[in-house]
PDB file of C-alpha atoms in Angstrom:
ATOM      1  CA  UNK A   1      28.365   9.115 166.804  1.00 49.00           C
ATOM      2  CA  UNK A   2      29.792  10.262 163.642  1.00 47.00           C
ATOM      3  CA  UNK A   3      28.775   7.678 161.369  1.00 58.00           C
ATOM      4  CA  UNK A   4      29.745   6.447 157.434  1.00 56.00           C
ATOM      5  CA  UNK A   5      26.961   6.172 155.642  1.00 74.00           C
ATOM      6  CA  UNK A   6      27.866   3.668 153.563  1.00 90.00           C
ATOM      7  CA  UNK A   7      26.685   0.958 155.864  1.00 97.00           C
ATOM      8  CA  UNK A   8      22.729   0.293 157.403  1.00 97.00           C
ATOM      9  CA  UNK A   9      21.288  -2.108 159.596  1.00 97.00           C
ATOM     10  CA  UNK A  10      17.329  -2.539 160.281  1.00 98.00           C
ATOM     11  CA  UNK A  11      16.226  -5.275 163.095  1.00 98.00           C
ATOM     12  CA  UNK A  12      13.454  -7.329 162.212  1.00 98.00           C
ATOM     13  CA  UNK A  13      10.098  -6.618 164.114  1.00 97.00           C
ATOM     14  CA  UNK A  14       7.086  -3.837 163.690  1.00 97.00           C
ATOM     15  CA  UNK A  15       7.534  -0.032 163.832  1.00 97.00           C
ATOM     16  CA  UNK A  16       5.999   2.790 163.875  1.00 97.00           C
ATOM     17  CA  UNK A  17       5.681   4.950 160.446  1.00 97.00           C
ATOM     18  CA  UNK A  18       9.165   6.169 159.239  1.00 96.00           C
ATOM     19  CA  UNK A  19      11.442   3.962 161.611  1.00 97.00           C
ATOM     20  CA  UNK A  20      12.412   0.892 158.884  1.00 97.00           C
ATOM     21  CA  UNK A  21      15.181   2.388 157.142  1.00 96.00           C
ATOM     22  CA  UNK A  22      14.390  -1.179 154.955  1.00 97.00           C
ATOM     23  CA  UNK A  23      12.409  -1.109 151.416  1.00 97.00           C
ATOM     24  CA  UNK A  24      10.378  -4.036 150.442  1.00 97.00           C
ATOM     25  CA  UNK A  25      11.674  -6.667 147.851  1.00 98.00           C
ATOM     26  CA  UNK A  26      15.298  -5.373 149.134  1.00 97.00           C
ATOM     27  CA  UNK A  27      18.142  -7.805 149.291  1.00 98.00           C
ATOM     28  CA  UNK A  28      20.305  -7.848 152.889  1.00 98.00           C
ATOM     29  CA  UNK A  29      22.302  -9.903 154.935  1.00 98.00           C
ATOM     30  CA  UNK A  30      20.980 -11.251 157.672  1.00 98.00           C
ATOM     31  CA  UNK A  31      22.852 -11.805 161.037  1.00 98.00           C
ATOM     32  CA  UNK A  32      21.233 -15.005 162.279  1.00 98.00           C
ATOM     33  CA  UNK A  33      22.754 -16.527 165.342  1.00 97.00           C
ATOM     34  CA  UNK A  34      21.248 -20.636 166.444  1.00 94.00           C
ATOM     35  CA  UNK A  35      22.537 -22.906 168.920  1.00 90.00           C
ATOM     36  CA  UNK A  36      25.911 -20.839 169.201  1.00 85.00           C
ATOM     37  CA  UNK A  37      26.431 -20.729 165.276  1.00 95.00           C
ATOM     38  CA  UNK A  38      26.299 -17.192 163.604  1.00 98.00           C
ATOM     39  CA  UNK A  39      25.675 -16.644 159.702  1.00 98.00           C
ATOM     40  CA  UNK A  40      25.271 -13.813 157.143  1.00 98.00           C
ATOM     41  CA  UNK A  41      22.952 -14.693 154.978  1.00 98.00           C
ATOM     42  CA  UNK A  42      21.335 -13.095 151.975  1.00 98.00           C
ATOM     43  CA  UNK A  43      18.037 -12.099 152.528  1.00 98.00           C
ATOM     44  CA  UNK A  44      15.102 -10.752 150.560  1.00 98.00           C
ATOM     45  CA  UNK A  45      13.290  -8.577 153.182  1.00 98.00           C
ATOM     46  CA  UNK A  46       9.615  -7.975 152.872  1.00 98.00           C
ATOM     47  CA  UNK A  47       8.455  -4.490 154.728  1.00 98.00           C
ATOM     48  CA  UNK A  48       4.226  -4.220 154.843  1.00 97.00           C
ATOM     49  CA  UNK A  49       1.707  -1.936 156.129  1.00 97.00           C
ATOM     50  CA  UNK A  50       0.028  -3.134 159.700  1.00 97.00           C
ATOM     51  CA  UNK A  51      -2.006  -2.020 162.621  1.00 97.00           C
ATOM     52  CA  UNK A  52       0.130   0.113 164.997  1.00 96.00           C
ATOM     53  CA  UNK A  53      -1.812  -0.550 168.365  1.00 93.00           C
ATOM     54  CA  UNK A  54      -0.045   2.464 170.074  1.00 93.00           C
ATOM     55  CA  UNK A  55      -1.001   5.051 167.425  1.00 94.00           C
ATOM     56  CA  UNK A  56      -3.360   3.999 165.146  1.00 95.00           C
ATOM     57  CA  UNK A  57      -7.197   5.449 164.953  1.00 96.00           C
ATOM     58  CA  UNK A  58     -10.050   2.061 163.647  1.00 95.00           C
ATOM     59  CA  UNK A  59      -9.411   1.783 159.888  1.00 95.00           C
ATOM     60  CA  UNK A  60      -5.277   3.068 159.758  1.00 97.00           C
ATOM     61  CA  UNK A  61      -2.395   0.805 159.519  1.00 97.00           C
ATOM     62  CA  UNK A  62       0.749   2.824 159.400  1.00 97.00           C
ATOM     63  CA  UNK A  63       3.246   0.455 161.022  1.00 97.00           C
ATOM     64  CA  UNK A  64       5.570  -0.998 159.754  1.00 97.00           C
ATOM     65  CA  UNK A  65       6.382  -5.152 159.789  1.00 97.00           C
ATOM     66  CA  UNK A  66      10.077  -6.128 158.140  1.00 98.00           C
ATOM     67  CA  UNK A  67      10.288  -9.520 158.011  1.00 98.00           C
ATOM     68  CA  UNK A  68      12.212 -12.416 155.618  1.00 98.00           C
ATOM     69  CA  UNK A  69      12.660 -16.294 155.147  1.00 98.00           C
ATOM     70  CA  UNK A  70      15.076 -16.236 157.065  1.00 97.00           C
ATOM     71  CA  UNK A  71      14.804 -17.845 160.724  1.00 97.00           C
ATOM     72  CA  UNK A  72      17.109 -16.580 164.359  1.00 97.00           C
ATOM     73  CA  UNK A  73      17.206 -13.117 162.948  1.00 98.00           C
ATOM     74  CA  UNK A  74      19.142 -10.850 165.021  1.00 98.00           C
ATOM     75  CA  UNK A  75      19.259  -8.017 163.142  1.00 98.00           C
ATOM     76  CA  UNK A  76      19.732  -6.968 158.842  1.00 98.00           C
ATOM     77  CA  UNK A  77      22.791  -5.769 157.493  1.00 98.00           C
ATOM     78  CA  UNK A  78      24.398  -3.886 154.573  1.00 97.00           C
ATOM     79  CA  UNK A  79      27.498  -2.269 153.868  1.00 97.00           C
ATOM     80  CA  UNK A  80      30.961  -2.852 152.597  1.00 95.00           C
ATOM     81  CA  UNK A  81      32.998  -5.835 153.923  1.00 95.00           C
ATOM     82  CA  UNK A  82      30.176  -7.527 154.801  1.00 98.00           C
ATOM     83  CA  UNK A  83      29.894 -11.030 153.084  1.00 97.00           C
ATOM     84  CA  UNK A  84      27.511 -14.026 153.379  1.00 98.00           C
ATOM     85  CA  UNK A  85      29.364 -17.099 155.000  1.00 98.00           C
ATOM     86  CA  UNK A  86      29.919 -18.299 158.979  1.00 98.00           C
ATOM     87  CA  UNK A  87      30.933 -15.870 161.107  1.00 98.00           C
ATOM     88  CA  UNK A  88      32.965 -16.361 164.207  1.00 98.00           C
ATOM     89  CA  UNK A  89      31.189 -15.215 167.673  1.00 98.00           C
ATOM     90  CA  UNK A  90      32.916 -13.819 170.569  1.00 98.00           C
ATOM     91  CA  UNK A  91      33.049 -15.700 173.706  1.00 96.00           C
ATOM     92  CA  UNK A  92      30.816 -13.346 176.029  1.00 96.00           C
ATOM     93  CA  UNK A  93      31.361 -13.215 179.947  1.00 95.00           C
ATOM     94  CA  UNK A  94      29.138 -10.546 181.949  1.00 89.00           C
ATOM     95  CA  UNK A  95      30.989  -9.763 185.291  1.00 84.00           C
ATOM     96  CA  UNK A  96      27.974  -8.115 187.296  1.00 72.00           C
ATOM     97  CA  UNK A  97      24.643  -9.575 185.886  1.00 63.00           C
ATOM     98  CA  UNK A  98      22.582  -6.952 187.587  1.00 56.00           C
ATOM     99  CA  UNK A  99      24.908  -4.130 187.600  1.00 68.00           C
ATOM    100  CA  UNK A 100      25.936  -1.683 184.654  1.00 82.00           C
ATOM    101  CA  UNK A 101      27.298  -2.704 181.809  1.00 90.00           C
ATOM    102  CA  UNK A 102      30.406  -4.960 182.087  1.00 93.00           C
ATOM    103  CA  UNK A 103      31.983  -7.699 180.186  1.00 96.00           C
ATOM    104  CA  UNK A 104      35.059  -9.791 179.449  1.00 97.00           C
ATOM    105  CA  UNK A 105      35.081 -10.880 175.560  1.00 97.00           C
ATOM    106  CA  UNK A 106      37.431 -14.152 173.989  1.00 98.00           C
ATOM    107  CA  UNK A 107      37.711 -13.356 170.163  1.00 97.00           C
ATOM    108  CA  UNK A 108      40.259 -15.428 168.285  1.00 94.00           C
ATOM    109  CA  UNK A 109      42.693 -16.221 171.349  1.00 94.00           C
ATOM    110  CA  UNK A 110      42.537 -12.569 172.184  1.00 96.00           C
ATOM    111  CA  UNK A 111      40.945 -11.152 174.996  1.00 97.00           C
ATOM    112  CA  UNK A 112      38.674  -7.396 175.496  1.00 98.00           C
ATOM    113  CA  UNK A 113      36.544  -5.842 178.160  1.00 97.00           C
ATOM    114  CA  UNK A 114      33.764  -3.795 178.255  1.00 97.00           C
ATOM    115  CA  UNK A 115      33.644  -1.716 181.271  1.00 95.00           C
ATOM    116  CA  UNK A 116      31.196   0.875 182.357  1.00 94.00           C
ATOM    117  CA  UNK A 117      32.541   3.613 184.390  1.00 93.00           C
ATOM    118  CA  UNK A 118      31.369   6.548 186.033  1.00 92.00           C
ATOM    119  CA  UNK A 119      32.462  10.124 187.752  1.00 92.00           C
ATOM    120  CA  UNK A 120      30.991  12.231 189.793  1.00 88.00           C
ATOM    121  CA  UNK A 121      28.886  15.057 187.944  1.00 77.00           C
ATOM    122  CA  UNK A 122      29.392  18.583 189.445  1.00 64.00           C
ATOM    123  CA  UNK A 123      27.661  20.368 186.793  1.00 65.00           C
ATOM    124  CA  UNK A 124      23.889  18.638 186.897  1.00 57.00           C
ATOM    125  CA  UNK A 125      20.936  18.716 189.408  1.00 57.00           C
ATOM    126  CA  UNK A 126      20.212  15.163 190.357  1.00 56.00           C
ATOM    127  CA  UNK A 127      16.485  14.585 192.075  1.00 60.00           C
ATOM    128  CA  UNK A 128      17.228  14.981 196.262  1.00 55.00           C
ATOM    129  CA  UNK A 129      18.574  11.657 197.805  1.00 55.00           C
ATOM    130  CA  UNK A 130      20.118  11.059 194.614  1.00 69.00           C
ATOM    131  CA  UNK A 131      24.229  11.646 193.043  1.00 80.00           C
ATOM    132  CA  UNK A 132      24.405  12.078 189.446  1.00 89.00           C
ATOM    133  CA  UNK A 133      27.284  11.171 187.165  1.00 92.00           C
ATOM    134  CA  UNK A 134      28.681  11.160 183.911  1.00 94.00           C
ATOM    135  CA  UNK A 135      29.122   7.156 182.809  1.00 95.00           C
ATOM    136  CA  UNK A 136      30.933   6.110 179.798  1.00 96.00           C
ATOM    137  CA  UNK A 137      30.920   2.397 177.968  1.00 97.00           C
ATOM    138  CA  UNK A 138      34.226   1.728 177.297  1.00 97.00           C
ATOM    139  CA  UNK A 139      36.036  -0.874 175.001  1.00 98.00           C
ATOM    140  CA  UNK A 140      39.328  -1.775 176.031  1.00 97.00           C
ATOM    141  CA  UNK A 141      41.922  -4.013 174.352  1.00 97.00           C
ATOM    142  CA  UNK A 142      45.061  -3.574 176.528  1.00 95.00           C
ATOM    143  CA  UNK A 143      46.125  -0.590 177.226  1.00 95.00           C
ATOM    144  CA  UNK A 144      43.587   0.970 174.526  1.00 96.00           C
ATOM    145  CA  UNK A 145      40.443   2.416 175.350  1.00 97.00           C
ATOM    146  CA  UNK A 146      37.506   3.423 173.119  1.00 98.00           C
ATOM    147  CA  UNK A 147      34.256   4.956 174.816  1.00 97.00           C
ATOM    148  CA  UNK A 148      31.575   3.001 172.605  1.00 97.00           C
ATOM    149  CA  UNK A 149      28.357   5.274 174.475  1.00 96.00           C
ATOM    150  CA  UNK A 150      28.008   8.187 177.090  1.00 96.00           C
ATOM    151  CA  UNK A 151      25.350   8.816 179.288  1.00 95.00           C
ATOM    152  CA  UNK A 152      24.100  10.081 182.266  1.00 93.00           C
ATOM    153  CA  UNK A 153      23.973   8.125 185.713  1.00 93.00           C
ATOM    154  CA  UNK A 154      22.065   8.610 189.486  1.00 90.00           C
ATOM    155  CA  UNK A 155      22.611   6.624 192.165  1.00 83.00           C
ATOM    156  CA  UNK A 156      19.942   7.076 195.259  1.00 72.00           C
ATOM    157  CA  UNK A 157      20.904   7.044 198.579  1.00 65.00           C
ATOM    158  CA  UNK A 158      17.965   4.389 199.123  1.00 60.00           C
ATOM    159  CA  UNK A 159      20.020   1.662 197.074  1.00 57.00           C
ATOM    160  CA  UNK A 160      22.233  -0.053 199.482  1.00 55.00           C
ATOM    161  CA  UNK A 161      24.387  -1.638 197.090  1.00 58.00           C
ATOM    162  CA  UNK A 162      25.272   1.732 195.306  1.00 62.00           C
ATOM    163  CA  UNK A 163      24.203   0.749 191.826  1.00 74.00           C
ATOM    164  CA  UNK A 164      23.358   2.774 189.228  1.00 82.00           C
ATOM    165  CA  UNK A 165      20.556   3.853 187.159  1.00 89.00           C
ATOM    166  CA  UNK A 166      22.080   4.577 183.703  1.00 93.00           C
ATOM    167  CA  UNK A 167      20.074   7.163 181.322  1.00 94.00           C
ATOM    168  CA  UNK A 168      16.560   6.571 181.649  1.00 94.00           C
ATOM    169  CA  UNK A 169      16.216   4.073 183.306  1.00 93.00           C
ATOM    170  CA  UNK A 170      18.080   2.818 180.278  1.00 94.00           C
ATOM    171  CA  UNK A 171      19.430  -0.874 179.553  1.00 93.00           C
ATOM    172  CA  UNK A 172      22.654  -0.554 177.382  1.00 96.00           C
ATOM    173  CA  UNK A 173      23.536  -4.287 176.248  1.00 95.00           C
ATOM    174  CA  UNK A 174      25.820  -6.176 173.789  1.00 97.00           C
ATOM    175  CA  UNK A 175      23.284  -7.678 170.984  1.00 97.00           C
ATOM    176  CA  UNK A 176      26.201  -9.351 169.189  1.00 98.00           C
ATOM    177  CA  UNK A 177      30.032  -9.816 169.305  1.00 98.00           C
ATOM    178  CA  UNK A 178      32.144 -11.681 166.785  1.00 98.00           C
ATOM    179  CA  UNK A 179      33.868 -11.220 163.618  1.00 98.00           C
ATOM    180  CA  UNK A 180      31.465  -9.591 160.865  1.00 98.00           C
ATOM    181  CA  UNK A 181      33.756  -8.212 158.666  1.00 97.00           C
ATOM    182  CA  UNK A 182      36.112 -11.116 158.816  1.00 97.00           C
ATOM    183  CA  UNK A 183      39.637  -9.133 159.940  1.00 96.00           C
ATOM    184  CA  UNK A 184      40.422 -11.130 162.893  1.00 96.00           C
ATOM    185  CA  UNK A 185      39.335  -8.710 165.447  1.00 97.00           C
ATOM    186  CA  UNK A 186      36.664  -7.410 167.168  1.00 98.00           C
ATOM    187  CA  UNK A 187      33.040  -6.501 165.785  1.00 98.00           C
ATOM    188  CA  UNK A 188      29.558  -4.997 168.123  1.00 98.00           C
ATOM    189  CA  UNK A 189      26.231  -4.759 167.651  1.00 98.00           C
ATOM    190  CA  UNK A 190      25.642  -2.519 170.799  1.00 98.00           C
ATOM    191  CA  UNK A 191      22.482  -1.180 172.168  1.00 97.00           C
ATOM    192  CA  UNK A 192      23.724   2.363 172.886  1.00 97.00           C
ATOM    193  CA  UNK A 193      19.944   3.301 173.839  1.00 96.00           C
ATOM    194  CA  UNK A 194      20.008   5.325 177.166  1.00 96.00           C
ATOM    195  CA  UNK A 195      16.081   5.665 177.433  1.00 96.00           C
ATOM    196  CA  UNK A 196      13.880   2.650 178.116  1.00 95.00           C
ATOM    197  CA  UNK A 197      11.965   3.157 175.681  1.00 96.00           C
ATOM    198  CA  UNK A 198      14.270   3.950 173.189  1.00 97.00           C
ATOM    199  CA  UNK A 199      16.162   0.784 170.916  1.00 97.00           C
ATOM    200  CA  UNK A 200      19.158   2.299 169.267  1.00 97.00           C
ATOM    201  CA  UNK A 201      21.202  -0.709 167.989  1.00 98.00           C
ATOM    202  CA  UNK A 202      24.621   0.625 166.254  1.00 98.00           C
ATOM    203  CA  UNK A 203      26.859  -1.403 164.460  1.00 98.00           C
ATOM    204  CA  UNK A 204      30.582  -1.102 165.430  1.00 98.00           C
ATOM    205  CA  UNK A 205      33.139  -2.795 162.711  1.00 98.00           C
ATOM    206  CA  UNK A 206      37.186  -2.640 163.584  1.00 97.00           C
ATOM    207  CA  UNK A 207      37.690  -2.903 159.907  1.00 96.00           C
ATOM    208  CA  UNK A 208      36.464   1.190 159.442  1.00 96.00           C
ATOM    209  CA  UNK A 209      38.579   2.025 162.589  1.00 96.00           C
ATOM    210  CA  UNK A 210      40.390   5.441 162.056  1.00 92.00           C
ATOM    211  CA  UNK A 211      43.067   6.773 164.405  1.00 93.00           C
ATOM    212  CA  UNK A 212      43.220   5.448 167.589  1.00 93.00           C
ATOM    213  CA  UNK A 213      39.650   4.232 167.666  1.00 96.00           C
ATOM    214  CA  UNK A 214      39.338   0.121 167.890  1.00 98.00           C
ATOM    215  CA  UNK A 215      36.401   0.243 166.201  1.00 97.00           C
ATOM    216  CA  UNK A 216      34.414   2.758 164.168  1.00 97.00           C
ATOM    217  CA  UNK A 217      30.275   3.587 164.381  1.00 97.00           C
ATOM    218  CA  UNK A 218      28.988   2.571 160.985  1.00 97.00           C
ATOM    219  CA  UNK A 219      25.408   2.350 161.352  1.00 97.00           C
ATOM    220  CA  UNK A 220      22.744   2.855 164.123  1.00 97.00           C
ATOM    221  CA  UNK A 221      18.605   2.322 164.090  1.00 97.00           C
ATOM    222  CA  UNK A 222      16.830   3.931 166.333  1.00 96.00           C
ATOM    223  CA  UNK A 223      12.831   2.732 167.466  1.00 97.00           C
ATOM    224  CA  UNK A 224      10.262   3.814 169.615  1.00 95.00           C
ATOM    225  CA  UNK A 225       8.812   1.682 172.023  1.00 88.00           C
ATOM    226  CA  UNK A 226       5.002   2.389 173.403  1.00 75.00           C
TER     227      UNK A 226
END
């Protein structure tokens, strides 16, 4: 993903040493989503110095704990166009709960899909009993189409169903849909992680589309699980 770099977002939670891209006493908006409602709200973020369970030897303390005031925290974010105030979620519809990625979205009266779709790959070695293919997470409003993520997929014969195991043993996922930047269309916070260990959150705003694209990759995070 080519990204800006004028934007940054940093979930709340504990990481390890180097992953909060977040300095303490820092002011940033914070997405907070309760009952339905979704607000940016500005946020004063406090980043300390804790015990890393997976890493750290009887005396260290090199994770890292961002935290605020602020309550329903979905993620923090800063960058232009980006202004405290309601924000208007999407209307989110999965179409296969247990199968890859797809969705139907409602966003102001119009109406997108998120698809995930998947050819065969002649070029890799998959494990025997198993296909591989090349998957892509598509946005599509219309007759446009934006891949938002690629990865690879198998499929093992054992599976009667067919489905597939994207990445990893990854789990790609919408973390937010609505308006953030407040042009009437479109906005993601997508998951784009295709390990399972892996969170990789990037922030998708249609108000820094270029070209043909629907929406552009402004910002990403990426953590470290166990």
């Amino acid at each position: 993903l080519a990204l800006t770099g004028a934007h940054a977002l940093q979930p709340p939670g504990m990481f390890h040493d180097g992953e909060a891209v977040a300095r303490h006493g820092e002011r940033w908006l914070a997405l907070r989503v309760h009952e339905g409602d979704a607000r940016l709200d500005t946020a004063r973020l406090r980043v300390k110095r804790v015990v890393d369970e997976i890493v750290d030897a009887e005396g260290e303390a090199t994770g890292q704990q961002v935290e605020s005031d602020a309550t329903d925290v979905v993620t923090y974010l800063r960058g232009p166009g980006l202004h405290a105030g309601n924000v208007v979620r999407a209307d989110v519809e999965a179409l296969d709960e247990a199968g890859p990625v797809a969705h139907t979205l409602r966003l102001h009266g119009h109406r997108y899909r998120i698809e995930t779709r998947c050819k065969a790959d002649g070029k890799g070695t998959a494990e025997p009993g198993s296909s591989l293919f090349d998957c892509s997470i598509d946005l599509i409003d219309g007759k446009r189409t934006q891949s938002l993520v690629r990865m690879p997929a198998t499929r093992s014969e054992d599976i009667a169903d067919g489905r597939m195991v994207l990445g990893n043993d990854a789990s790609p996922h919408i973390l937010f849909a609505g308006d953030l930047d407040r042009d009437g269309k479109l906005d993601l916070l997508f998951d784009a992680s295709d390990h399972y260990n892996v969170m990789r959150p990037v922030l998708f705003l249609s108000g820094e589309a270029e070209g043909d694209e629907l929406l552009h990759a402004v910002a990403e995070h990426r953590a470290v699980g166990c």
